[in-house]
Amino acid sequence: MIRIYTDKEASTVVEALDLGRVPLGETIKYTVFIKNTDTQWPVHNIKIENTNPELRFESPEMLEANEVKEVLVYWTPKLDSRTPLRTEFKFSGDVYIG
């Protein structure tokens, strides 16, 4: 129901997010877009499952049916990081029918 896109027009689905290179100790901000692909029901209480403390997300709490909104992703590599960032994250939410 929630898909991640690189653009506000929701034409390019994100399969993998390349965050490039970030100097240690600095924070880089990226913008992606999420869309509620359902054409009838809104999604409430949107949550992001993320196990990596180097990533922080700012996202809306609700998406109306077929709505697209901006999500900010902040990456702050730890000073002792020596490997590329490889992590998975997932958006979820609640749909109230009726």
CSV table of N, CA and C in Angstrom, one decimal:
chain,number,residue,atom,x,y,z
A,1,MET,N,0.8,-1.2,0.0
A,1,MET,CA,0.0,0.0,0.0
A,1,MET,C,0.9,1.3,0.0
A,2,ILE,N,2.0,1.3,0.8
A,2,ILE,CA,2.9,2.4,0.7
A,2,ILE,C,4.1,2.1,-0.1
A,3,ARG,N,4.4,2.9,-1.1
A,3,ARG,CA,5.5,2.7,-2.0
A,3,ARG,C,6.4,3.9,-1.9
A,4,ILE,N,7.7,3.7,-2.1
A,4,ILE,CA,8.7,4.8,-2.0
A,4,ILE,C,9.2,5.1,-3.4
A,5,TYR,N,9.3,6.4,-3.7
A,5,TYR,CA,9.6,6.9,-5.0
A,5,TYR,C,10.7,7.9,-4.9
A,6,THR,N,11.4,8.1,-6.0
A,6,THR,CA,12.5,9.1,-6.1
A,6,THR,C,11.9,10.5,-6.4
A,7,ASP,N,10.7,10.6,-7.0
A,7,ASP,CA,10.2,11.8,-7.5
A,7,ASP,C,8.7,12.0,-7.0
A,8,LYS,N,8.3,13.3,-7.0
A,8,LYS,CA,7.0,13.7,-6.5
A,8,LYS,C,5.9,13.2,-7.4
A,9,GLU,N,6.2,12.9,-8.7
A,9,GLU,CA,5.2,12.4,-9.6
A,9,GLU,C,5.0,10.9,-9.4
A,10,ALA,N,5.8,10.3,-8.6
A,10,ALA,CA,5.7,8.8,-8.3
A,10,ALA,C,5.8,8.0,-9.6
A,11,SER,N,6.8,8.3,-10.3
A,11,SER,CA,7.1,7.6,-11.6
A,11,SER,C,8.2,6.6,-11.5
A,12,THR,N,9.1,6.8,-10.5
A,12,THR,CA,10.3,5.9,-10.3
A,12,THR,C,10.3,5.3,-8.9
A,13,VAL,N,10.0,4.0,-8.9
A,13,VAL,CA,10.0,3.3,-7.6
A,13,VAL,C,11.4,3.1,-7.1
A,14,VAL,N,11.6,3.3,-5.8
A,14,VAL,CA,12.9,3.1,-5.2
A,14,VAL,C,13.1,1.6,-4.8
A,15,GLU,N,14.0,0.9,-5.5
A,15,GLU,CA,14.3,-0.4,-5.2
A,15,GLU,C,15.5,-0.5,-4.2
A,16,ALA,N,16.4,0.4,-4.4
A,16,ALA,CA,17.6,0.6,-3.5
A,16,ALA,C,17.9,2.1,-3.5
A,17,LEU,N,18.3,2.6,-2.3
A,17,LEU,CA,18.6,4.0,-2.1
A,17,LEU,C,20.1,4.1,-2.0
A,18,ASP,N,20.7,4.8,-3.0
A,18,ASP,CA,22.1,5.0,-3.0
A,18,ASP,C,22.4,6.4,-2.3
A,19,LEU,N,22.9,6.4,-1.1
A,19,LEU,CA,23.2,7.6,-0.4
A,19,LEU,C,24.5,8.2,-0.7
A,20,GLY,N,25.3,7.6,-1.6
A,20,GLY,CA,26.6,8.2,-1.9
A,20,GLY,C,27.6,8.1,-0.8
A,21,ARG,N,28.5,9.1,-0.8
A,21,ARG,CA,29.5,9.2,0.3
A,21,ARG,C,29.2,10.4,1.1
A,22,VAL,N,29.4,10.2,2.4
A,22,VAL,CA,29.2,11.3,3.4
A,22,VAL,C,30.5,11.3,4.3
A,23,PRO,N,31.1,12.5,4.5
A,23,PRO,CA,32.2,12.6,5.4
A,23,PRO,C,31.8,12.2,6.8
A,24,LEU,N,32.6,11.4,7.5
A,24,LEU,CA,32.3,11.0,8.9
A,24,LEU,C,32.0,12.2,9.8
A,25,GLY,N,31.0,12.0,10.5
A,25,GLY,CA,30.6,13.1,11.5
A,25,GLY,C,29.7,14.1,10.9
A,26,GLU,N,29.5,14.1,9.6
A,26,GLU,CA,28.6,15.1,9.0
A,26,GLU,C,27.2,14.4,8.7
A,27,THR,N,26.2,15.2,8.5
A,27,THR,CA,24.9,14.7,8.2
A,27,THR,C,24.5,15.2,6.8
A,28,ILE,N,24.0,14.3,6.0
A,28,ILE,CA,23.5,14.6,4.7
A,28,ILE,C,22.0,14.3,4.7
A,29,LYS,N,21.2,15.2,4.0
A,29,LYS,CA,19.7,15.0,3.9
A,29,LYS,C,19.4,14.6,2.5
A,30,TYR,N,18.5,13.6,2.4
A,30,TYR,CA,18.0,13.2,1.1
A,30,TYR,C,16.5,13.3,1.2
A,31,THR,N,15.9,13.4,0.0
A,31,THR,CA,14.4,13.5,-0.1
A,31,THR,C,13.9,12.4,-1.0
A,32,VAL,N,13.0,11.6,-0.4
A,32,VAL,CA,12.3,10.6,-1.2
A,32,VAL,C,10.8,10.9,-1.0
A,33,PHE,N,9.9,10.2,-1.7
A,33,PHE,CA,8.5,10.4,-1.6
A,33,PHE,C,7.8,9.1,-1.4
A,34,ILE,N,6.8,9.1,-0.5
A,34,ILE,CA,6.0,7.9,-0.3
A,34,ILE,C,4.6,8.2,-0.9
A,35,LYS,N,4.0,7.1,-1.3
A,35,LYS,CA,2.6,7.2,-1.9
A,35,LYS,C,1.7,6.1,-1.4
A,36,ASN,N,0.5,6.5,-1.0
A,36,ASN,CA,-0.5,5.5,-0.7
A,36,ASN,C,-1.1,5.1,-2.0
A,37,THR,N,-0.8,3.8,-2.4
A,37,THR,CA,-1.2,3.4,-3.7
A,37,THR,C,-2.7,2.9,-3.7
A,38,ASP,N,-3.3,2.9,-2.6
A,38,ASP,CA,-4.7,2.5,-2.5
A,38,ASP,C,-5.5,3.7,-3.0
A,39,THR,N,-6.5,3.5,-3.8
A,39,THR,CA,-7.3,4.6,-4.4
A,39,THR,C,-8.6,4.9,-3.6
A,40,GLN,N,-8.8,4.2,-2.4
A,40,GLN,CA,-10.0,4.4,-1.7
A,40,GLN,C,-9.7,4.7,-0.2
A,41,TRP,N,-8.7,4.1,0.4
A,41,TRP,CA,-8.6,4.2,1.9
A,41,TRP,C,-7.3,4.9,2.3
A,42,PRO,N,-7.4,5.8,3.3
A,42,PRO,CA,-6.2,6.5,3.8
A,42,PRO,C,-5.4,5.6,4.7
A,43,VAL,N,-4.1,5.9,4.9
A,43,VAL,CA,-3.3,5.1,5.8
A,43,VAL,C,-2.9,6.1,6.9
A,44,HIS,N,-3.2,5.6,8.2
A,44,HIS,CA,-2.9,6.3,9.4
A,44,HIS,C,-1.7,5.7,10.1
A,45,ASN,N,-1.2,6.5,11.1
A,45,ASN,CA,-0.1,6.0,12.0
A,45,ASN,C,1.0,5.4,11.2
A,46,ILE,N,1.5,6.2,10.2
A,46,ILE,CA,2.6,5.7,9.4
A,46,ILE,C,3.9,5.5,10.3
A,47,LYS,N,4.5,4.4,10.2
A,47,LYS,CA,5.7,4.1,11.0
A,47,LYS,C,6.8,3.6,10.0
A,48,ILE,N,8.1,3.8,10.5
A,48,ILE,CA,9.2,3.3,9.7
A,48,ILE,C,10.0,2.4,10.6
A,49,GLU,N,10.1,1.2,10.0
A,49,GLU,CA,10.9,0.2,10.7
A,49,GLU,C,12.4,0.3,10.2
A,50,ASN,N,13.3,0.7,11.1
A,50,ASN,CA,14.6,1.0,10.7
A,50,ASN,C,15.5,0.5,11.9
A,51,THR,N,16.5,-0.3,11.6
A,51,THR,CA,17.4,-0.8,12.6
A,51,THR,C,18.7,-0.1,12.7
A,52,ASN,N,19.0,0.8,11.8
A,52,ASN,CA,20.3,1.4,11.7
A,52,ASN,C,20.2,2.8,12.4
A,53,PRO,N,21.0,3.0,13.5
A,53,PRO,CA,21.0,4.3,14.2
A,53,PRO,C,21.6,5.4,13.4
A,54,GLU,N,22.3,5.1,12.3
A,54,GLU,CA,22.9,6.2,11.5
A,54,GLU,C,21.8,6.9,10.6
A,55,LEU,N,20.7,6.3,10.4
A,55,LEU,CA,19.6,6.9,9.6
A,55,LEU,C,18.5,7.4,10.5
A,56,ARG,N,18.0,8.6,10.1
A,56,ARG,CA,16.8,9.2,10.8
A,56,ARG,C,15.8,9.6,9.7
A,57,PHE,N,14.5,9.4,9.9
A,57,PHE,CA,13.5,9.8,9.0
A,57,PHE,C,12.5,10.8,9.5
A,58,GLU,N,12.1,11.7,8.7
A,58,GLU,CA,10.9,12.6,9.0
A,58,GLU,C,9.9,12.3,7.9
A,59,SER,N,8.8,11.7,8.4
A,59,SER,CA,7.7,11.4,7.5
A,59,SER,C,6.3,11.8,8.0
A,60,PRO,N,5.4,11.9,7.1
A,60,PRO,CA,4.0,12.2,7.5
A,60,PRO,C,3.4,11.1,8.4
A,61,GLU,N,2.4,11.4,9.2
A,61,GLU,CA,1.8,10.4,10.0
A,61,GLU,C,0.6,9.8,9.3
A,62,MET,N,0.1,10.4,8.2
A,62,MET,CA,-1.0,10.0,7.4
A,62,MET,C,-0.9,10.3,5.9
A,63,LEU,N,-1.4,9.4,5.1
A,63,LEU,CA,-1.6,9.6,3.7
A,63,LEU,C,-3.0,9.4,3.2
A,64,GLU,N,-3.6,10.3,2.6
A,64,GLU,CA,-4.9,10.1,2.0
A,64,GLU,C,-4.8,9.1,0.9
A,65,ALA,N,-5.9,8.6,0.4
A,65,ALA,CA,-5.9,7.6,-0.8
A,65,ALA,C,-5.2,8.3,-1.9
A,66,ASN,N,-4.3,7.6,-2.5
A,66,ASN,CA,-3.5,8.0,-3.7
A,66,ASN,C,-2.7,9.3,-3.5
A,67,GLU,N,-2.4,9.6,-2.3
A,67,GLU,CA,-1.6,10.8,-2.0
A,67,GLU,C,-0.1,10.5,-2.0
A,68,VAL,N,0.7,11.5,-2.4
A,68,VAL,CA,2.1,11.5,-2.3
A,68,VAL,C,2.6,12.6,-1.4
A,69,LYS,N,3.6,12.2,-0.5
A,69,LYS,CA,4.2,13.2,0.4
A,69,LYS,C,5.7,13.0,0.5
A,70,GLU,N,6.4,14.0,0.9
A,70,GLU,CA,7.8,14.0,1.0
A,70,GLU,C,8.2,13.3,2.3
A,71,VAL,N,9.4,12.6,2.2
A,71,VAL,CA,10.0,12.0,3.4
A,71,VAL,C,11.5,12.5,3.4
A,72,LEU,N,12.0,12.9,4.5
A,72,LEU,CA,13.3,13.3,4.6
A,72,LEU,C,14.1,12.2,5.3
A,73,VAL,N,15.3,11.9,4.7
A,73,VAL,CA,16.1,10.8,5.2
A,73,VAL,C,17.5,11.5,5.6
A,74,TYR,N,17.9,11.4,6.8
A,74,TYR,CA,19.1,12.0,7.3
A,74,TYR,C,20.1,10.8,7.6
A,75,TRP,N,21.3,11.0,7.0
A,75,TRP,CA,22.3,10.0,7.3
A,75,TRP,C,23.5,10.6,7.9
A,76,THR,N,23.9,10.2,9.1
A,76,THR,CA,25.0,10.7,9.9
A,76,THR,C,25.9,9.5,10.2
A,77,PRO,N,26.9,9.2,9.4
A,77,PRO,CA,27.8,8.1,9.7
A,77,PRO,C,28.5,8.3,11.0
A,78,LYS,N,28.7,7.2,11.7
A,78,LYS,CA,29.4,7.2,13.0
A,78,LYS,C,30.9,7.4,12.7
A,79,LEU,N,31.6,8.0,13.7
A,79,LEU,CA,33.0,8.3,13.5
A,79,LEU,C,33.8,7.1,13.3
A,80,ASP,N,33.3,5.9,13.9
A,80,ASP,CA,34.1,4.7,13.8
A,80,ASP,C,33.6,3.8,12.6
A,81,SER,N,32.7,4.3,11.7
A,81,SER,CA,32.2,3.5,10.6
A,81,SER,C,33.4,3.2,9.6
A,82,ARG,N,33.5,1.9,9.2
A,82,ARG,CA,34.5,1.6,8.3
A,82,ARG,C,33.9,0.7,7.1
A,83,THR,N,32.6,0.5,7.1
A,83,THR,CA,32.0,-0.3,6.1
A,83,THR,C,30.9,0.5,5.5
A,84,PRO,N,30.5,0.2,4.2
A,84,PRO,CA,29.4,0.9,3.6
A,84,PRO,C,28.1,0.7,4.3
A,85,LEU,N,27.2,1.6,4.3
A,85,LEU,CA,25.9,1.5,4.9
A,85,LEU,C,25.0,0.5,4.1
A,86,ARG,N,24.6,-0.6,4.7
A,86,ARG,CA,23.7,-1.5,4.1
A,86,ARG,C,22.6,-1.8,5.1
A,87,THR,N,21.4,-1.4,4.8
A,87,THR,CA,20.4,-1.6,5.8
A,87,THR,C,19.0,-1.7,5.0
A,88,GLU,N,18.0,-2.1,5.7
A,88,GLU,CA,16.7,-2.2,5.1
A,88,GLU,C,15.8,-1.4,6.0
A,89,PHE,N,14.8,-0.7,5.4
A,89,PHE,CA,13.8,0.0,6.2
A,89,PHE,C,12.4,-0.2,5.5
A,90,LYS,N,11.4,-0.2,6.3
A,90,LYS,CA,10.1,-0.5,5.8
A,90,LYS,C,9.0,0.5,6.4
A,91,PHE,N,8.1,1.0,5.5
A,91,PHE,CA,7.1,1.8,6.0
A,91,PHE,C,5.8,1.0,6.2
A,92,SER,N,5.1,1.3,7.3
A,92,SER,CA,3.8,0.6,7.5
A,92,SER,C,2.8,1.6,8.1
A,93,GLY,N,1.6,1.2,8.2
A,93,GLY,CA,0.6,2.0,8.8
A,93,GLY,C,-0.7,1.3,9.0
A,94,ASP,N,-1.7,2.0,9.4
A,94,ASP,CA,-3.0,1.4,9.7
A,94,ASP,C,-4.1,1.8,8.7
A,95,VAL,N,-4.9,0.9,8.3
A,95,VAL,CA,-6.1,1.3,7.4
A,95,VAL,C,-7.3,0.9,8.2
A,96,TYR,N,-8.2,1.9,8.3
A,96,TYR,CA,-9.5,1.7,9.0
A,96,TYR,C,-10.6,1.6,8.0
A,97,ILE,N,-11.1,0.4,7.8
A,97,ILE,CA,-12.2,0.2,6.8
A,97,ILE,C,-13.5,0.2,7.5
A,98,GLY,N,-14.4,1.1,7.0
A,98,GLY,CA,-15.8,1.1,7.6
A,98,GLY,C,-16.1,2.4,8.3
